[in-house]
PDB file of C-alpha atoms in Angstrom:
ATOM      1  CA  MET A 988      54.382 144.657 -43.088  1.00  0.00           C
ATOM      2  CA  ARG A 989      54.314 145.595 -39.419  1.00  0.00           C
ATOM      3  CA  PRO A 990      54.711 142.729 -36.936  1.00  0.00           C
ATOM      4  CA  PHE A 991      52.112 144.309 -34.636  1.00  0.00           C
ATOM      5  CA  PRO A 992      49.645 145.730 -37.146  1.00  0.00           C
ATOM      6  CA  ALA A 993      47.257 148.395 -36.058  1.00  0.00           C
ATOM      7  CA  LEU A 994      48.256 148.681 -32.413  1.00  0.00           C
ATOM      8  CA  HIS A 995      47.271 152.325 -32.752  1.00  0.00           C
ATOM      9  CA  THR A 996      43.905 151.240 -34.165  1.00  0.00           C
ATOM     10  CA  PHE A 997      43.347 149.082 -31.093  1.00  0.00           C
ATOM     11  CA  ILE A 998      44.340 151.938 -28.794  1.00  0.00           C
ATOM     12  CA  LEU A 999      42.033 154.341 -30.571  1.00  0.00           C
ATOM     13  CA  ALA A1000      39.148 151.895 -30.610  1.00  0.00           C
ATOM     14  CA  HIS A1001      39.647 151.054 -26.968  1.00  0.00           C
ATOM     15  CA  PHE A1002      40.144 154.552 -25.629  1.00  0.00           C
ATOM     16  CA  LEU A1003      37.900 156.502 -27.978  1.00  0.00           C
ATOM     17  CA  GLY A1004      35.002 154.125 -27.524  1.00  0.00           C
ATOM     18  CA  CYS A1005      31.735 155.102 -25.935  1.00  0.00           C
ATOM     19  CA  HIS A1006      32.974 153.944 -22.516  1.00  0.00           C
ATOM     20  CA  THR A1007      35.700 156.587 -22.323  1.00  0.00           C
ATOM     21  CA  GLN A1008      33.748 159.716 -23.363  1.00  0.00           C
ATOM     22  CA  GLY A1009      36.496 160.465 -25.917  1.00  0.00           C
ATOM     23  CA  LYS A1010      39.385 160.548 -23.417  1.00  0.00           C
ATOM     24  CA  LEU A1011      42.841 159.739 -24.760  1.00  0.00           C
ATOM     25  CA  PRO A1012      45.609 157.688 -23.057  1.00  0.00           C
ATOM     26  CA  VAL A1013      47.979 160.654 -23.185  1.00  0.00           C
ATOM     27  CA  LYS A1014      50.681 159.103 -20.990  1.00  0.00           C
ATOM     28  CA  TRP A1015      51.035 156.233 -23.488  1.00  0.00           C
ATOM     29  CA  MET A1016      50.963 158.403 -26.621  1.00  0.00           C
ATOM     30  CA  ALA A1017      53.849 159.686 -28.712  1.00  0.00           C
ATOM     31  CA  PRO A1018      54.228 163.479 -28.896  1.00  0.00           C
ATOM     32  CA  GLU A1019      53.051 163.599 -32.515  1.00  0.00           C
ATOM     33  CA  ALA A1020      49.971 161.576 -31.590  1.00  0.00           C
ATOM     34  CA  ILE A1021      49.159 164.023 -28.790  1.00  0.00           C
ATOM     35  CA  SER A1022      49.727 167.204 -30.781  1.00  0.00           C
ATOM     36  CA  GLU A1023      48.739 166.256 -34.321  1.00  0.00           C
ATOM     37  CA  ARG A1024      46.770 163.011 -33.930  1.00  0.00           C
ATOM     38  CA  LEU A1025      49.383 161.292 -36.123  1.00  0.00           C
ATOM     39  CA  TYR A1026      49.334 157.544 -35.500  1.00  0.00           C
ATOM     40  CA  SER A1027      51.870 155.258 -37.157  1.00  0.00           C
ATOM     41  CA  GLU A1028      54.175 152.331 -36.511  1.00  0.00           C
ATOM     42  CA  LYS A1029      56.536 154.839 -34.896  1.00  0.00           C
ATOM     43  CA  SER A1030      53.855 156.025 -32.465  1.00  0.00           C
ATOM     44  CA  ASP A1031      53.212 152.350 -31.706  1.00  0.00           C
ATOM     45  CA  VAL A1032      56.939 151.997 -30.957  1.00  0.00           C
ATOM     46  CA  TRP A1033      56.643 154.855 -28.446  1.00  0.00           C
ATOM     47  CA  ALA A1034      53.738 153.033 -26.767  1.00  0.00           C
ATOM     48  CA  TYR A1035      55.807 149.831 -26.723  1.00  0.00           C
ATOM     49  CA  GLY A1036      58.521 151.700 -24.814  1.00  0.00           C
ATOM     50  CA  ILE A1037      55.888 152.758 -22.274  1.00  0.00           C
ATOM     51  CA  LEU A1038      54.730 149.139 -22.025  1.00  0.00           C
ATOM     52  CA  LEU A1039      58.302 148.072 -21.240  1.00  0.00           C
ATOM     53  CA  TYR A1040      58.391 150.714 -18.506  1.00  0.00           C
ATOM     54  CA  GLU A1041      55.150 149.358 -17.051  1.00  0.00           C
ATOM     55  CA  ILE A1042      56.509 145.804 -17.097  1.00  0.00           C
ATOM     56  CA  PHE A1043      59.736 146.711 -15.311  1.00  0.00           C
ATOM     57  CA  THR A1044      57.939 148.836 -12.706  1.00  0.00           C
ATOM     58  CA  LEU A1045      55.412 146.050 -12.122  1.00  0.00           C
ATOM     59  CA  GLY A1046      52.561 148.163 -13.412  1.00  0.00           C
ATOM     60  CA  ALA A1047      53.408 151.697 -12.306  1.00  0.00           C
ATOM     61  CA  THR A1048      51.636 154.509 -14.123  1.00  0.00           C
ATOM     62  CA  PRO A1049      53.930 156.294 -16.578  1.00  0.00           C
ATOM     63  CA  TYR A1050      55.035 159.819 -15.648  1.00  0.00           C
ATOM     64  CA  PRO A1051      53.384 159.612 -12.198  1.00  0.00           C
ATOM     65  CA  THR A1052      54.449 163.124 -11.126  1.00  0.00           C
ATOM     66  CA  ILE A1053      53.432 164.922 -14.327  1.00  0.00           C
ATOM     67  CA  PRO A1054      49.792 165.933 -14.816  1.00  0.00           C
ATOM     68  CA  TYR A1055      48.225 165.021 -18.171  1.00  0.00           C
ATOM     69  CA  GLU A1056      47.887 168.643 -19.239  1.00  0.00           C
ATOM     70  CA  LYS A1057      51.641 169.297 -18.742  1.00  0.00           C
ATOM     71  CA  LEU A1058      52.956 166.059 -20.241  1.00  0.00           C
ATOM     72  CA  TYR A1059      53.279 167.200 -23.870  1.00  0.00           C
ATOM     73  CA  GLU A1060      55.250 170.279 -22.841  1.00  0.00           C
ATOM     74  CA  GLN A1061      57.584 168.160 -20.687  1.00  0.00           C
ATOM     75  CA  LEU A1062      58.121 165.636 -23.485  1.00  0.00           C
ATOM     76  CA  LYS A1063      58.975 168.407 -25.953  1.00  0.00           C
ATOM     77  CA  LEU A1064      61.489 169.739 -23.409  1.00  0.00           C
ATOM     78  CA  GLY A1065      63.158 166.310 -23.480  1.00  0.00           C
ATOM     79  CA  HIS A1066      61.863 164.847 -20.216  1.00  0.00           C
ATOM     80  CA  ARG A1067      61.892 161.037 -20.190  1.00  0.00           C
ATOM     81  CA  MET A1068      61.270 158.588 -17.391  1.00  0.00           C
ATOM     82  CA  ALA A1069      64.209 157.338 -15.361  1.00  0.00           C
ATOM     83  CA  LYS A1070      65.428 153.756 -15.500  1.00  0.00           C
ATOM     84  CA  PRO A1071      63.220 151.585 -13.296  1.00  0.00           C
ATOM     85  CA  ASP A1072      64.847 149.666 -10.452  1.00  0.00           C
ATOM     86  CA  ASN A1073      65.696 146.109 -11.497  1.00  0.00           C
ATOM     87  CA  CYS A1074      65.547 147.019 -15.184  1.00  0.00           C
ATOM     88  CA  PRO A1075      68.604 145.918 -17.170  1.00  0.00           C
ATOM     89  CA  LEU A1076      70.453 148.837 -18.736  1.00  0.00           C
ATOM     90  CA  GLU A1077      70.031 147.293 -22.214  1.00  0.00           C
ATOM     91  CA  VAL A1078      66.251 147.261 -21.804  1.00  0.00           C
ATOM     92  CA  TYR A1079      66.224 150.854 -20.567  1.00  0.00           C
ATOM     93  CA  MET A1080      68.338 151.905 -23.551  1.00  0.00           C
ATOM     94  CA  LEU A1081      65.749 150.245 -25.797  1.00  0.00           C
ATOM     95  CA  MET A1082      63.014 152.230 -24.010  1.00  0.00           C
ATOM     96  CA  ARG A1083      64.949 155.435 -24.637  1.00  0.00           C
ATOM     97  CA  LYS A1084      65.295 154.582 -28.332  1.00  0.00           C
ATOM     98  CA  CYS A1085      61.528 154.066 -28.462  1.00  0.00           C
ATOM     99  CA  TRP A1086      61.055 157.539 -26.930  1.00  0.00           C
ATOM    100  CA  HIS A1087      63.059 159.559 -29.457  1.00  0.00           C
ATOM    101  CA  ASP A1088      61.333 162.844 -30.189  1.00  0.00           C
ATOM    102  CA  LYS A1089      61.650 162.358 -33.956  1.00  0.00           C
ATOM    103  CA  PRO A1090      59.583 159.365 -35.071  1.00  0.00           C
ATOM    104  CA  SER A1091      62.135 158.548 -37.799  1.00  0.00           C
ATOM    105  CA  ASP A1092      64.793 158.095 -35.093  1.00  0.00           C
ATOM    106  CA  ARG A1093      62.768 155.410 -33.312  1.00  0.00           C
ATOM    107  CA  PRO A1094      63.496 151.775 -34.173  1.00  0.00           C
ATOM    108  CA  ALA A1095      61.175 149.714 -36.325  1.00  0.00           C
ATOM    109  CA  PHE A1096      59.540 146.694 -34.717  1.00  0.00           C
ATOM    110  CA  ASP A1097      61.800 144.280 -36.603  1.00  0.00           C
ATOM    111  CA  GLU A1098      64.794 146.073 -35.036  1.00  0.00           C
ATOM    112  CA  ILE A1099      63.140 145.846 -31.617  1.00  0.00           C
ATOM    113  CA  VAL A1100      62.631 142.101 -32.054  1.00  0.00           C
ATOM    114  CA  LYS A1101      66.333 141.657 -32.865  1.00  0.00           C
ATOM    115  CA  CYS A1102      67.327 143.820 -29.901  1.00  0.00           C
ATOM    116  CA  VAL A1103      65.108 141.912 -27.449  1.00  0.00           C
ATOM    117  CA  ASP A1104      66.380 138.619 -28.862  1.00  0.00           C
ATOM    118  CA  GLY A1105      69.970 139.752 -28.265  1.00  0.00           C
ATOM    119  CA  ILE A1106      69.156 140.900 -24.724  1.00  0.00           C
ATOM    120  CA  MET A1107      67.569 137.548 -23.952  1.00  0.00           C
ATOM    121  CA  LEU A1108      70.494 135.583 -25.384  1.00  0.00           C
ATOM    122  CA  ASN A1109      72.963 137.671 -23.370  1.00  0.00           C
ATOM    123  CA  SER A1110      70.940 137.145 -20.209  1.00  0.00           C
ATOM    124  CA  LEU A1111      71.049 133.372 -20.731  1.00  0.00           C
ATOM    125  CA  GLU A1112      74.831 133.542 -20.694  1.00  0.00           C
ATOM    126  CA  THR A1113      74.972 135.569 -17.486  1.00  0.00           C
ATOM    127  CA  ALA A1114      71.851 134.505 -15.579  1.00  0.00           C
ATOM    128  CA  TYR A1115      72.685 130.839 -15.178  1.00  0.00           C
ATOM    129  CA  LEU A1116      75.591 129.338 -13.306  1.00  0.00           C
ATOM    130  CA  GLU A1117      77.061 126.210 -14.798  1.00  0.00           C
ATOM    131  CA  LEU A1118      77.735 123.740 -12.043  1.00  0.00           C
ATOM    132  CA  ASN A1119      80.159 120.960 -12.820  1.00  0.00           C
ATOM    133  CA  LEU A1120      79.454 118.971  -9.707  1.00  0.00           C
ATOM    134  CA  PRO A1121      80.513 115.372  -9.401  1.00  0.00           C
ATOM    135  CA  VAL A1122      77.762 112.778  -9.594  1.00  0.00           C
ATOM    136  CA  ILE A1123      77.113 111.332  -6.164  1.00  0.00           C
ATOM    137  CA  SER A1124      75.778 107.817  -6.020  1.00  0.00           C
ATOM    138  CA  THR A1125      72.615 107.397  -3.983  1.00  0.00           C
ATOM    139  CA  PRO A1126      71.866 104.255  -1.961  1.00  0.00           C
ATOM    140  CA  GLU A1127      69.044 102.238  -3.511  1.00  0.00           C
ATOM    141  CA  ASN A1128      66.589 102.515  -0.643  1.00  0.00           C
ATOM    142  CA  SER A1129      66.777 106.313  -0.389  1.00  0.00           C
ATOM    143  CA  SER A1130      65.246 106.895  -3.828  1.00  0.00           C
ATOM    144  CA  SER A1131      62.745 104.050  -3.902  1.00  0.00           C
ATOM    145  CA  GLY A1132      60.150 105.936  -1.883  1.00  0.00           C
ATOM    146  CA  GLU A1133      59.577 102.955   0.399  1.00  0.00           C
ATOM    147  CA  ASP A1134      59.668 103.268   4.138  1.00  0.00           C
ATOM    148  CA  SER A1135      62.686 101.564   5.619  1.00  0.00           C
ATOM    149  CA  GLY A1136      61.116 101.235   9.077  1.00  0.00           C
TER     150      GLY A1136
END
């Protein structure tokens, strides 16, 4: 069972609804979804990679310099977005795995969960500095909150 069931169903319902006049979110879609309208867990994984890109660019539009009508051609030629500033290399490598051309080469969501878990655990080890400072005694009146004057 997929951990994020029917993400593609949500995308289709949201973007193919009457409010969008049948427009598709091409910049978030996997190549096979664009060309053949094939939606699967693996196309959801592609979209997850795009979501990661959006998170680490603080909401930038994917492929900002490529027009919608040229995107599929560029993807088939191997073009992928560059690593965002302030994005850890491990996260970018996960994005790139999500953007493999062949759907079967993309990770499954259970693999992604394990990868993200490992990234988070590693960041805990490097993001915090352990301070072994001596305990300094504080005079009673300085922590009581009472005015000394």
